[in-house]
Amino acid sequence: MITTYTSTRLLLRYEVEHAETGLTYYTVRAPHVTGTITLHPEAAPGAADNPDAYTRLRFVSGRYDPDEGPSSYTDRLAVYNSWIYDGITLPEPGTPIDRDPWDRLHRSTYELATEKTRARAKEVGQKIINEYRLDRHRHAQHTRYLRSAADRQLARATREADELRPAVDRLGVLETQIDRWTRLRHPGTNTTTVEVGGHLADWIDARLAGRQPLTSADHEVYRSWAAARRLGDRAAIFQPRRTMLPTAAALASFARILTEASQESPSKAARADARCRLRRIAEVHPTLAPMAPPREDEEAPR
């Protein structure tokens, strides 16, 4: 049993238990306060599918399991002559709020706790939260909680992916059709083929993932890259991409991506590959020569 004091010098004794599920239990004893407090990370509303969003803290009265309802909690927190029902969610320190979360403490489903009860619960609860944030096991508990929630989130993501997969497959077919019909619609255009593989292809995959194309040239690059990816060897770790760029604007847009790769890719091989592709493009299209950066061991022209 650990002995400490609250901000108003109220004597507080507690025991702490770290569960494998990531829940942290505090059994507290203080004047007019007794019971168990459960703390665990929580995400903002609508962001539970993002592991990085679990920055809030859930304060719950009683020892509980996340799959249970508040009426099933045991050893709930008793303050003065009433129980604290369920709990509250506390934002990150420094987050602006419209209303103090401690004012939302209830004594039943629909009835708020009295002001005196809420004040004492806040005093004790805030001290326990401060102890929790100083606990050397806090980061391990955070990881354990996310790990315990992984099965539920994986099931949700798998279910949604199964529902969306037919639409994604249809989108791929349509993008290929658009690419082929565009080349038939403009037979006079000189299509440029750029074959990219290895670490450079992996970097461009990450560069294009989740980005909204802004111009028609960006759309052409995206469609050509997506088509090349579908036609590539899915079993290859870094599958090569035979990218067909139907217009000069699309080629210039792809050259800008290669320029970014030559400067920003963490892989030295990818940077060298990007410079090589840019030099080959510049040999056929001299107007794109300024985009070809010098070798890393050469001094850039002034």
XYZ file of C-alpha atoms in Angstrom:
302
model
C 0.000 0.000 0.000
C 1.486 3.331 -1.147
C 0.824 6.445 0.941
C 0.734 9.926 -0.552
C -1.197 13.203 -0.351
C -3.483 15.073 -2.717
C -3.109 18.742 -3.664
C -5.020 19.764 -0.490
C -2.943 17.455 1.724
C -5.671 14.805 1.859
C -4.206 11.468 2.958
C -4.417 8.923 0.133
C -3.379 5.267 0.196
C -3.517 3.044 -2.866
C -2.385 -0.208 -4.415
C -1.672 -0.545 -8.149
C -2.121 -3.598 -10.389
C -1.004 -3.837 -14.019
C -3.205 -6.221 -16.016
C -2.014 -8.070 -19.129
C -4.844 -6.417 -21.085
C -3.308 -2.974 -20.553
C -5.782 -1.926 -17.857
C -4.259 -0.397 -14.730
C -6.202 -0.827 -11.472
C -5.805 1.495 -8.493
C -7.429 0.383 -5.238
C -7.738 3.620 -3.263
C -8.451 4.517 0.350
C -8.975 8.143 1.381
C -11.340 10.021 3.712
C -14.879 9.374 2.355
C -13.416 7.644 -0.724
C -12.956 3.907 -1.262
C -13.008 1.521 -4.208
C -11.108 0.808 -7.432
C -10.199 3.134 -10.293
C -9.388 1.671 -13.706
C -7.285 3.653 -16.187
C -6.517 2.864 -19.822
C -5.792 4.736 -23.102
C -8.669 5.765 -25.337
C -8.927 7.220 -28.828
C -10.925 10.255 -29.866
C -14.470 9.536 -31.120
C -14.375 8.032 -34.606
C -10.595 7.399 -34.507
C -10.444 4.019 -32.768
C -9.094 2.410 -35.958
C -5.890 4.472 -35.724
C -3.354 3.128 -33.173
C -1.727 6.565 -32.950
C -5.009 8.190 -31.844
C -5.047 6.593 -28.376
C -3.833 9.734 -26.628
C -6.765 10.241 -24.258
C -7.188 8.611 -20.876
C -10.270 6.729 -19.718
C -11.092 6.994 -16.005
C -13.543 4.288 -14.884
C -15.113 3.659 -11.498
C -14.641 0.012 -10.566
C -12.760 -3.044 -11.732
C -14.116 -3.972 -15.126
C -13.619 -5.636 -18.460
C -14.105 -3.539 -21.632
C -16.720 -6.044 -22.879
C -18.912 -5.588 -19.780
C -21.555 -2.970 -19.078
C -21.191 -0.412 -16.244
C -23.733 -2.279 -14.106
C -21.393 -5.308 -14.039
C -18.370 -3.431 -12.663
C -17.144 -4.611 -9.258
C -15.663 -2.610 -6.377
C -16.945 0.663 -7.786
C -15.660 3.927 -6.373
C -17.704 5.084 -3.381
C -17.525 8.801 -2.581
C -19.368 10.000 0.513
C -22.756 8.230 0.385
C -22.963 7.441 -3.370
C -21.324 5.263 -6.010
C -19.653 6.714 -9.088
C -21.290 5.187 -12.161
C -19.185 4.324 -15.260
C -16.482 6.993 -15.834
C -15.167 9.859 -17.945
C -12.631 10.438 -20.708
C -9.849 12.938 -20.082
C -8.150 14.727 -23.003
C -4.421 15.214 -23.355
C -2.948 17.786 -20.954
C -3.116 21.240 -22.501
C -6.077 20.461 -24.767
C -8.669 23.297 -24.684
C -12.041 22.056 -23.412
C -15.490 23.637 -23.122
C -16.474 21.817 -19.948
C -14.556 20.127 -17.154
C -14.855 16.347 -17.710
C -15.122 15.835 -13.945
C -18.483 17.639 -14.040
C -19.829 14.648 -16.014
C -19.425 12.123 -13.186
C -22.719 10.295 -12.611
C -24.167 8.399 -9.674
C -26.534 6.483 -11.962
C -27.326 6.222 -15.658
C -29.187 9.536 -15.808
C -28.308 11.307 -12.552
C -25.218 13.426 -11.996
C -23.270 13.084 -8.779
C -23.566 15.960 -6.344
C -21.110 18.836 -6.601
C -19.476 17.821 -3.302
C -19.049 14.234 -4.543
C -17.621 15.341 -7.876
C -15.109 17.667 -6.161
C -13.798 14.913 -3.866
C -13.687 12.374 -6.706
C -11.757 14.863 -8.850
C -9.226 15.568 -6.095
C -8.480 11.883 -5.548
C -8.796 10.952 -9.219
C -6.458 13.699 -10.409
C -3.797 12.545 -7.953
C -4.124 8.948 -9.159
C -3.859 10.118 -12.785
C -0.688 12.040 -11.954
C 0.737 8.886 -10.377
C -0.269 6.902 -13.464
C 1.512 9.318 -15.808
C 4.673 9.018 -13.711
C 4.476 5.219 -13.588
C 7.425 3.564 -15.343
C 5.050 0.828 -16.580
C 2.725 3.278 -18.350
C 4.190 2.862 -21.842
C 4.199 -0.922 -21.490
C 0.552 -0.809 -20.415
C -0.271 1.395 -23.399
C 1.271 -1.196 -25.727
C -0.544 -4.036 -23.971
C -3.880 -2.256 -24.352
C -3.361 -1.747 -28.090
C -2.293 -5.381 -28.433
C -5.442 -6.543 -26.644
C -7.551 -4.401 -29.007
C -5.727 -5.633 -32.117
C -7.942 -8.694 -32.715
C -11.095 -6.572 -32.675
C -9.605 -3.950 -34.999
C -8.180 -6.582 -37.351
C -11.592 -8.230 -37.615
C -13.195 -4.867 -38.419
C -10.556 -3.913 -40.991
C -10.722 -7.353 -42.640
C -14.503 -7.164 -42.863
C -14.394 -3.691 -44.450
C -11.621 -4.748 -46.836
C -13.675 -7.749 -47.971
C -16.612 -5.442 -48.664
C -14.489 -2.961 -50.637
C -12.360 -5.443 -52.589
C -14.843 -5.896 -55.500
C -15.064 -2.116 -55.925
C -11.272 -1.782 -55.885
C -10.913 -4.526 -58.488
C -13.475 -2.776 -60.685
C -11.614 0.512 -60.250
C -8.428 -1.154 -61.453
C -10.164 -2.438 -64.581
C -11.587 1.006 -65.328
C -8.202 2.707 -64.843
C -6.652 0.288 -67.348
C -9.450 0.978 -69.826
C -9.025 4.737 -69.418
C -5.308 4.427 -70.048
C -5.759 2.346 -73.221
C -8.614 4.438 -74.652
C -6.677 7.651 -73.950
C -3.808 6.401 -76.098
C -6.243 5.420 -78.842
C -7.970 8.814 -78.625
C -4.654 10.642 -79.103
C -2.680 8.482 -81.571
C -0.234 11.271 -82.314
C 1.166 11.396 -78.828
C 4.595 9.940 -78.258
C 4.189 7.516 -75.345
C 7.255 7.231 -73.142
C 7.890 3.993 -71.267
C 9.882 4.122 -68.033
C 10.686 0.863 -66.274
C 11.322 1.182 -62.551
C 12.039 -1.508 -59.977
C 13.851 -2.256 -56.735
C 13.919 0.194 -53.845
C 12.949 3.063 -56.148
C 9.654 1.373 -57.063
C 8.995 0.771 -53.383
C 9.600 4.458 -52.598
C 7.280 5.625 -55.414
C 4.610 3.209 -54.156
C 4.750 4.907 -50.766
C 4.871 8.350 -52.398
C 1.681 7.797 -54.400
C -0.231 5.884 -51.724
C -3.094 7.858 -50.233
C -2.416 11.040 -52.219
C -5.050 12.804 -54.260
C -3.820 13.659 -57.795
C -4.252 17.395 -58.358
C -3.733 17.852 -62.100
C -4.625 15.857 -65.204
C -0.932 14.954 -65.575
C -0.877 13.637 -62.000
C -3.957 11.558 -62.826
C -2.194 10.087 -65.855
C 0.854 9.178 -63.778
C -1.304 7.600 -61.098
C -3.307 5.543 -63.615
C -0.177 4.410 -65.471
C 1.595 3.458 -62.253
C -1.459 1.607 -60.925
C -1.821 -0.285 -64.224
C 1.881 -1.214 -64.198
C 1.566 -2.422 -60.629
C -1.400 -4.666 -61.460
C 0.433 -6.161 -64.436
C 3.606 -6.789 -62.409
C 4.653 -9.914 -60.591
C 2.743 -9.914 -57.299
C 5.129 -12.492 -55.816
C 8.152 -10.217 -56.242
C 9.322 -8.281 -53.195
C 10.148 -5.193 -55.266
C 8.212 -5.874 -58.445
C 9.309 -3.862 -61.516
C 6.892 -1.337 -63.011
C 6.682 -0.761 -66.761
C 5.075 2.671 -66.661
C 3.664 4.105 -69.914
C 3.327 7.899 -69.902
C 1.142 9.057 -72.820
C 1.754 12.826 -72.675
C 4.611 15.228 -72.127
C 2.827 16.627 -69.062
C 2.610 13.149 -67.530
C 6.309 12.581 -68.237
C 7.181 15.896 -66.568
C 5.034 14.984 -63.546
C 6.775 11.602 -63.259
C 10.163 13.306 -63.623
C 9.293 15.509 -60.636
C 8.554 12.382 -58.603
C 11.914 10.918 -59.633
C 13.601 14.170 -58.622
C 12.006 13.914 -55.177
C 13.174 10.310 -54.934
C 16.738 11.277 -55.863
C 16.786 13.721 -52.944
C 14.475 12.313 -50.273
C 14.643 8.512 -50.484
C 16.444 6.975 -47.476
C 17.909 4.311 -49.793
C 21.158 5.250 -51.508
C 20.411 2.689 -54.251
C 16.989 4.272 -54.861
C 18.510 7.760 -55.094
C 21.122 6.580 -57.591
C 18.453 4.718 -59.614
C 16.275 7.838 -59.741
C 19.187 9.949 -61.028
C 19.915 7.320 -63.680
C 16.281 7.339 -64.892
C 16.258 11.128 -65.002
C 19.437 11.241 -67.109
C 17.962 8.765 -69.580
C 14.777 10.832 -69.838
C 16.833 14.007 -70.315
C 18.720 12.417 -73.251
C 15.453 12.094 -75.187
C 13.689 15.137 -73.710
C 16.307 17.866 -73.196
C 13.716 20.219 -71.681
C 13.667 17.956 -68.625
C 17.456 18.012 -68.213
C 17.398 20.562 -65.328
C 15.479 17.996 -63.261
C 18.390 15.536 -63.367
C 20.444 16.206 -60.192
C 24.190 15.602 -60.059
C 25.760 12.545 -58.423
C 25.973 12.674 -54.648
C 29.766 12.811 -54.811
C 29.661 15.712 -57.303
C 29.210 19.346 -56.431
C 25.993 20.819 -57.789
C 26.543 23.608 -60.372
C 26.225 27.131 -59.045
